[in-house]
Amino acid sequence: MGSKYPRSMRGCLPLWTLMLEVALILIFFFFTSYDSTSKDHRTVGNEQGLLQDVTVMAALGLGFLTSSLWRYSWSSVAFNFCMLALGVQWAVLVDGFLDQLSLEKVVIRLSSIQRATMSALSVLISAGAILGKANLVQLLVMALIEVTAFSATRTLDKEVLHSNDHLSLMYIHVFSAYFGLTVAWCLSRPLPKEVEERHQRAVSPGLFAMLGTLCLWMFWPSFNSILLTGDERKKAILNTYYALAASTVMAISMSALAHPRGKINMTHIHNAVLAGGVAMSIPGHQIPEPWIAMVLGLTAGLISIGGAKCLPVCFDHLLGIHDTCGVHYTFGLPGLLGGIAYIVLMMQETSWIMTSVFHQMLISSGTLGLYMAMGLASGLLTGLLLNVRIWRASHVAKYFDDQAFWEFPHLAVGF
C-alpha cells in the first residue's frame, strides 16, 4: 500500500538547501574575513560564555518550548535547529553589510556571531505561530526574509531614530510576534476535526517543553544584558531576575484561578513564566528600583495568562489567525508592555520642559511603532510568498503530524 503522506520534501528540500548553502559558502569566501586584532583571553572567554548562553536559549530553550504538540515534537525541535543554523549564517552577512553599508569584506568577530544568533532568534519566535502548518522549505525561506527585514529595521532605527545597538535588538519580541501572526493569518486554513485533535498537548512532550521553558528562564538575564556594560548590565541582569520571579508566581497562581476546579494548566506555565523576561528586554537597564521590575513582571504574567484564556477564541473565529504556540501572549503583549514602560521611564528622565518631554515621547513611541509596523508589513509579504505552490506546502489534513516529514521505522508499512 502506498504512503498517504506526499513526497513533498524529496524533490524540493535537498535542491533548495544545497543551492542556498553553496551560495552562502561563496559569499563567505569572497566577502568575509576574521578579525586579526589580538584580544585579552578574559575578554574572549567572556564573549564566548555569553555566546553559549544565547545559543542554549535558541537551540535548546526555544526548540523544546514548542515541542509539546501531540504528534509534532520531532519537527518542532529539529526544524527550529535547522532555522537557527541557517539564520545565523545569513544574519552574519546581512548585519555586516548593513553596518558598513558597502560591499567591502565583512570582518567577523565573536560579537558578530552573538548579534547574528540574537537576530536569528526572531525567526524561531515567529515560527511558533505557524508551527505544524509549514514545511521546512517554507520555514527556511521565512528565515531568510525575516532576518533581512529585522536587520534592515534595526539599521533604519539606528540611522534615523538614533537608537543604540542594544536597544535596537531588544525590540525583537514585538517585531517577531507580529511578523509571525501576520504570516499565520496568510497561512491559516479551517482545521478539520482530526487536525484539531492533533493540535492537543501531550504529557511527555509537555515535560520536554517545560525543559525549554527552564532553559529560557535561566539564560534570559544574559540575553537582556549581552550588549550592555557596567552599571547598565548589572541593572538589566537584576531586574530581569526579579521580573521573571514575579511573572512565575503570578502565572502559576492565575492559571489555578482561571480553572473552574483550581487546576494549573501546563501550557500557561510554558508561556507566562517567561513574560517577565520579555517585558524587561527593552526597559531593564533603565529601571532604578527592584520593585518596579517586580510590578512589571507581575503585570506581564497577568497579561499573558489573560491572553492565553481569551485571545485564541478571538483570533481563530474573528480574525482567522491560528497562533499555534501562543506567540502573541508569550512575546507580543509582554513586549508591548516593556515598550510602553520604556516610554514612561524615558519621559521621567527628561527635564520637565514640555517640548523635551513631547520629543522624547515621540521618539520612543515611533521606535516601538516602527518595529510593530515593519513586522506586520514584512510578515504580510512573507505570508503571501509562502502561499506560492512552488514550496509544496502540506495539505491541511497533514498539519501537526511528524509522519509527513520523518521516517518512522516501526510504522514503515503503509506509511
XYZ file of C-alpha atoms in Angstrom:
415
model
C 0.000 0.000 0.000
C 1.354 3.441 -0.885
C 2.032 6.200 1.568
C -0.794 8.587 2.466
C 1.802 11.291 3.057
C 3.015 13.056 -0.132
C 6.697 13.083 -1.044
C 6.771 16.855 -0.742
C 10.285 17.099 0.696
C 12.350 14.845 -1.565
C 12.218 16.954 -4.713
C 12.151 20.364 -3.029
C 14.185 20.408 0.187
C 17.557 18.969 -0.998
C 17.664 21.164 -4.110
C 16.882 24.436 -2.355
C 19.071 23.864 0.687
C 22.074 22.671 -1.355
C 21.899 25.696 -3.655
C 21.462 28.001 -0.673
C 24.387 26.589 1.307
C 26.711 26.695 -1.734
C 25.740 30.335 -2.282
C 26.469 31.171 1.365
C 29.896 29.481 1.170
C 30.779 31.512 -1.937
C 29.691 34.764 -0.284
C 31.747 33.962 2.811
C 34.728 33.132 0.564
C 34.667 36.426 -1.325
C 33.251 38.897 1.214
C 34.312 37.897 4.752
C 37.457 37.680 6.846
C 38.276 37.084 10.512
C 39.242 39.868 12.890
C 43.056 39.831 13.126
C 43.388 42.067 16.182
C 44.506 40.334 19.363
C 42.306 40.390 22.483
C 42.837 39.595 26.117
C 41.983 35.978 26.990
C 39.495 37.157 29.609
C 37.619 39.222 27.036
C 37.460 36.318 24.593
C 36.324 33.946 27.360
C 33.599 36.364 28.483
C 32.304 36.809 24.921
C 32.356 33.048 24.360
C 30.388 32.457 27.567
C 27.703 34.968 26.552
C 27.538 33.401 23.086
C 26.975 29.984 24.666
C 24.158 31.393 26.820
C 22.326 32.804 23.802
C 22.919 29.622 21.781
C 21.442 27.464 24.563
C 18.403 29.772 24.630
C 17.946 29.459 20.882
C 18.728 25.790 20.270
C 17.533 24.161 23.486
C 15.160 26.701 25.005
C 13.041 27.730 22.034
C 13.486 24.315 20.426
C 11.895 22.413 23.301
C 9.458 25.188 24.252
C 7.466 24.418 21.103
C 7.681 20.617 21.382
C 4.510 19.926 23.367
C 2.212 19.055 20.452
C 0.847 15.512 20.484
C 2.235 14.377 17.110
C 4.610 17.197 16.172
C 7.518 17.132 18.624
C 10.312 15.869 16.320
C 9.638 18.560 13.740
C 9.360 21.286 16.389
C 12.863 20.667 17.750
C 14.679 19.734 14.522
C 13.153 22.427 12.284
C 13.988 25.003 14.960
C 17.598 23.787 14.918
C 17.817 23.976 11.121
C 16.365 27.512 11.024
C 18.857 28.598 13.665
C 21.817 27.146 11.716
C 20.781 28.886 8.504
C 19.658 32.085 10.206
C 22.986 32.658 11.973
C 24.963 32.269 8.720
C 22.681 34.690 6.891
C 22.491 37.176 9.782
C 26.306 37.474 9.968
C 26.348 38.581 6.334
C 23.286 40.831 6.436
C 24.316 42.559 9.686
C 27.861 43.016 8.386
C 26.836 44.547 5.070
C 24.184 46.805 6.621
C 26.531 48.023 9.372
C 29.088 49.243 6.829
C 26.559 49.956 4.041
C 29.024 48.730 1.392
C 30.191 45.539 -0.315
C 33.592 45.592 1.372
C 34.700 42.477 3.232
C 32.780 41.820 6.444
C 35.110 41.409 9.421
C 33.791 38.578 11.617
C 34.282 38.739 15.391
C 32.806 36.781 18.270
C 30.465 39.717 18.830
C 29.270 39.295 15.222
C 28.135 35.744 15.994
C 26.435 36.962 19.184
C 24.381 39.531 17.277
C 23.681 37.076 14.470
C 22.365 34.473 16.918
C 20.127 37.067 18.527
C 18.842 38.162 15.107
C 18.147 34.517 14.208
C 16.043 34.254 17.373
C 13.467 36.428 15.608
C 12.713 33.570 13.212
C 12.441 30.994 15.989
C 9.925 33.176 17.833
C 7.820 33.856 14.733
C 7.863 30.200 13.669
C 5.881 29.343 16.802
C 2.821 30.994 15.251
C 2.856 28.771 12.126
C 4.374 25.618 13.598
C 2.871 22.477 12.114
C 1.352 24.344 9.154
C 4.515 24.940 7.095
C 7.146 22.544 5.768
C 10.872 23.034 6.282
C 11.393 24.709 2.900
C 8.811 27.369 3.752
C 10.391 27.891 7.169
C 13.862 28.365 5.651
C 12.506 30.881 3.143
C 10.855 32.701 6.020
C 14.167 32.677 7.925
C 15.983 34.443 5.083
C 13.302 37.097 4.701
C 12.729 37.764 8.390
C 16.406 38.049 9.296
C 16.828 40.529 6.430
C 13.747 42.517 7.447
C 14.726 42.635 11.118
C 18.313 43.702 10.357
C 17.060 46.367 7.935
C 14.620 47.665 10.587
C 17.445 47.837 13.131
C 19.624 49.777 10.690
C 16.771 52.201 9.979
C 16.186 52.623 13.716
C 19.850 53.363 14.418
C 20.287 55.748 11.479
C 17.025 57.702 11.752
C 15.912 57.394 15.397
C 19.473 57.035 16.776
C 18.850 54.008 18.969
C 21.933 52.180 20.238
C 22.833 48.615 19.255
C 21.397 47.080 22.439
C 18.060 48.838 22.285
C 17.522 48.071 18.600
C 17.952 44.347 19.325
C 15.627 44.329 22.320
C 12.580 45.151 20.178
C 12.959 41.668 18.688
C 9.933 40.296 20.592
C 7.498 42.887 19.249
C 8.806 42.562 15.687
C 8.852 38.758 15.722
C 5.432 38.312 17.317
C 3.600 40.483 14.811
C 5.634 39.143 11.896
C 4.640 35.594 12.883
C 0.983 36.483 13.463
C 0.705 38.076 10.016
C 2.291 35.032 8.346
C -0.091 32.827 10.339
C -3.031 34.883 9.061
C -1.894 34.286 5.473
C -1.400 30.538 6.014
C -4.389 29.807 8.261
C -6.968 27.368 6.928
C -10.088 25.887 8.566
C -8.876 22.862 10.530
C -10.691 19.512 10.197
C -11.714 17.852 13.447
C -8.929 15.233 13.327
C -6.345 18.001 12.800
C -7.657 19.902 15.820
C -7.163 16.746 17.868
C -3.510 16.562 16.745
C -3.069 20.127 17.985
C -3.643 18.958 21.557
C -0.744 18.826 24.017
C 0.665 15.543 25.326
C 2.098 14.748 28.767
C 5.630 13.583 27.843
C 6.266 16.260 25.175
C 4.822 18.779 27.618
C 7.583 17.873 30.062
C 10.186 18.489 27.355
C 8.533 21.855 26.670
C 8.978 22.651 30.366
C 12.684 21.886 29.930
C 12.787 24.535 27.197
C 10.982 26.980 29.473
C 13.513 26.407 32.269
C 16.456 26.945 29.885
C 14.976 30.223 28.677
C 14.192 31.273 32.249
C 17.780 30.677 33.407
C 19.524 32.385 30.483
C 17.158 35.301 29.880
C 19.216 37.713 32.059
C 22.211 37.049 29.791
C 20.106 37.796 26.713
C 18.814 41.085 28.146
C 22.304 42.278 29.121
C 24.621 40.801 26.475
C 25.358 44.113 24.693
C 25.497 46.270 27.825
C 28.403 47.212 30.079
C 28.962 48.440 33.620
C 26.032 49.597 35.737
C 23.513 49.166 32.906
C 24.393 45.467 32.584
C 24.039 44.963 36.339
C 20.604 46.624 36.344
C 19.435 44.572 33.355
C 20.504 41.286 34.971
C 18.975 42.024 38.381
C 15.742 43.498 37.029
C 15.272 40.547 34.681
C 15.615 38.083 37.578
C 13.102 39.997 39.698
C 10.617 40.266 36.826
C 10.936 36.576 35.936
C 10.371 35.579 39.547
C 7.259 37.747 39.818
C 5.805 36.546 36.498
C 6.391 32.913 37.515
C 4.469 33.279 40.769
C 1.694 35.177 39.000
C 1.486 32.634 36.158
C 1.072 29.649 38.480
C -1.450 31.322 40.768
C -3.549 32.888 37.988
C -3.591 29.643 35.999
C -5.152 27.918 39.012
C -7.595 30.801 39.470
C -8.689 30.636 35.831
C -9.622 26.938 36.066
C -13.086 26.089 37.453
C -11.578 23.375 39.703
C -8.418 25.291 40.596
C -6.050 23.194 38.476
C -2.872 24.540 36.871
C -2.554 24.479 33.075
C 0.930 23.412 31.980
C 0.596 25.328 28.699
C 0.111 28.538 30.691
C 3.290 27.800 32.629
C 5.284 27.169 29.450
C 4.480 30.660 28.242
C 3.530 33.032 31.024
C 6.527 32.437 33.316
C 8.719 33.950 30.565
C 6.598 37.083 30.221
C 8.632 38.970 32.823
C 11.868 38.409 30.899
C 10.240 39.615 27.679
C 8.873 42.727 29.400
C 12.354 43.549 30.750
C 14.114 43.323 27.392
C 13.592 46.990 26.463
C 13.450 48.903 29.801
C 15.506 46.546 32.025
C 18.705 48.628 32.006
C 16.792 51.833 32.863
C 14.741 50.647 35.855
C 16.257 52.098 39.049
C 14.417 50.040 41.707
C 13.656 46.277 42.004
C 10.003 46.794 42.962
C 9.327 48.404 39.561
C 10.713 45.340 37.788
C 8.597 43.086 40.008
C 5.424 45.074 39.242
C 6.136 44.841 35.517
C 6.865 41.110 35.794
C 3.638 40.539 37.725
C 1.669 42.565 35.161
C 3.295 40.715 32.270
C 2.374 37.348 33.794
C -1.208 38.503 34.313
C -1.452 39.762 30.710
C -0.006 36.527 29.373
C -2.466 34.329 31.292
C -5.373 36.572 30.269
C -4.255 36.378 26.652
C -3.945 32.597 26.805
C -7.523 32.322 28.081
C -9.229 34.869 25.818
C -7.226 35.506 22.647
C -7.262 32.055 20.958
C -11.057 32.153 20.538
C -10.970 35.765 19.341
C -8.112 35.176 16.911
C -9.448 31.902 15.490
C -13.076 32.923 14.921
C -12.943 36.682 14.365
C -9.551 37.294 12.723
C -8.863 33.881 11.217
C -5.414 33.658 12.824
C -4.343 30.313 14.268
C -1.422 31.022 16.616
C -0.047 27.510 17.224
C 2.190 28.191 20.229
C 0.672 31.390 21.617
C 3.362 33.739 20.293
C 1.137 36.774 20.795
C 0.599 36.380 24.525
C 4.077 34.951 25.189
C 6.141 37.549 23.323
C 3.904 40.145 21.672
C 1.842 41.524 24.549
C 4.661 41.439 27.174
C 6.949 43.053 24.579
C 4.439 45.866 24.083
C 4.216 46.268 27.873
C 8.007 46.633 28.035
C 7.963 49.169 25.197
C 5.324 51.283 26.946
C 7.232 51.068 30.241
C 10.368 52.299 28.452
C 8.470 55.277 27.041
C 7.310 56.258 30.538
C 10.810 55.837 32.016
C 12.429 57.951 29.307
C 9.830 60.690 29.765
C 10.572 60.751 33.503
C 14.306 61.075 32.871
C 13.760 64.020 30.515
C 13.858 67.506 32.017
C 10.319 68.712 32.576
C 10.199 71.055 29.624
C 7.096 70.340 27.580
C 8.888 70.310 24.233
C 11.587 67.920 25.533
C 9.042 65.532 27.051
C 6.957 65.555 23.886
C 10.040 64.974 21.721
C 11.166 62.025 23.854
C 7.678 60.513 23.844
C 7.532 60.912 20.055
C 10.915 59.219 19.519
C 10.225 56.320 21.901
C 6.715 55.751 20.552
C 7.998 55.986 16.992
C 10.600 53.304 17.690
C 8.004 50.899 19.109
C 5.650 51.652 16.227
C 8.421 51.156 13.675
C 9.162 47.593 14.787
C 5.496 46.700 15.029
C 4.687 48.145 11.591
C 7.723 46.571 9.930
C 6.870 43.216 11.495
C 3.321 43.397 10.146
C 4.356 44.594 6.661
C 7.226 42.139 6.144
C 5.137 39.326 7.638
C 2.350 40.030 5.154
C 4.748 39.900 2.199
C 6.323 36.707 3.546
C 2.943 35.051 4.114
C 1.833 35.840 0.574
C 5.094 34.434 -0.795
C 4.823 31.237 1.265
C 1.414 30.566 -0.279
C 3.028 30.066 -3.707
C 2.705 26.437 -4.799
C 6.404 26.076 -5.636
C 7.141 25.369 -1.936
C 4.820 22.318 -1.991
C 3.134 23.090 1.307
C 1.499 20.290 3.255
C -2.221 19.718 2.836
C -4.274 20.958 5.759
C -5.185 17.355 6.632
C -1.479 16.682 7.373
C -0.942 19.650 9.704
C 0.719 18.955 13.084
C 1.920 15.490 12.014
C 5.561 14.357 12.162
C 4.880 11.496 9.781
C 4.578 13.945 6.899
C 8.307 14.657 7.229
C 10.047 11.952 9.276
C 10.845 8.276 8.873
C 9.213 6.070 11.499
C 10.736 2.568 11.117
C 8.154 0.917 13.383
C 5.376 2.393 11.219
C 7.017 1.790 7.837
C 4.264 -0.452 6.488
C 1.541 1.671 4.908
C 3.334 4.966 5.545
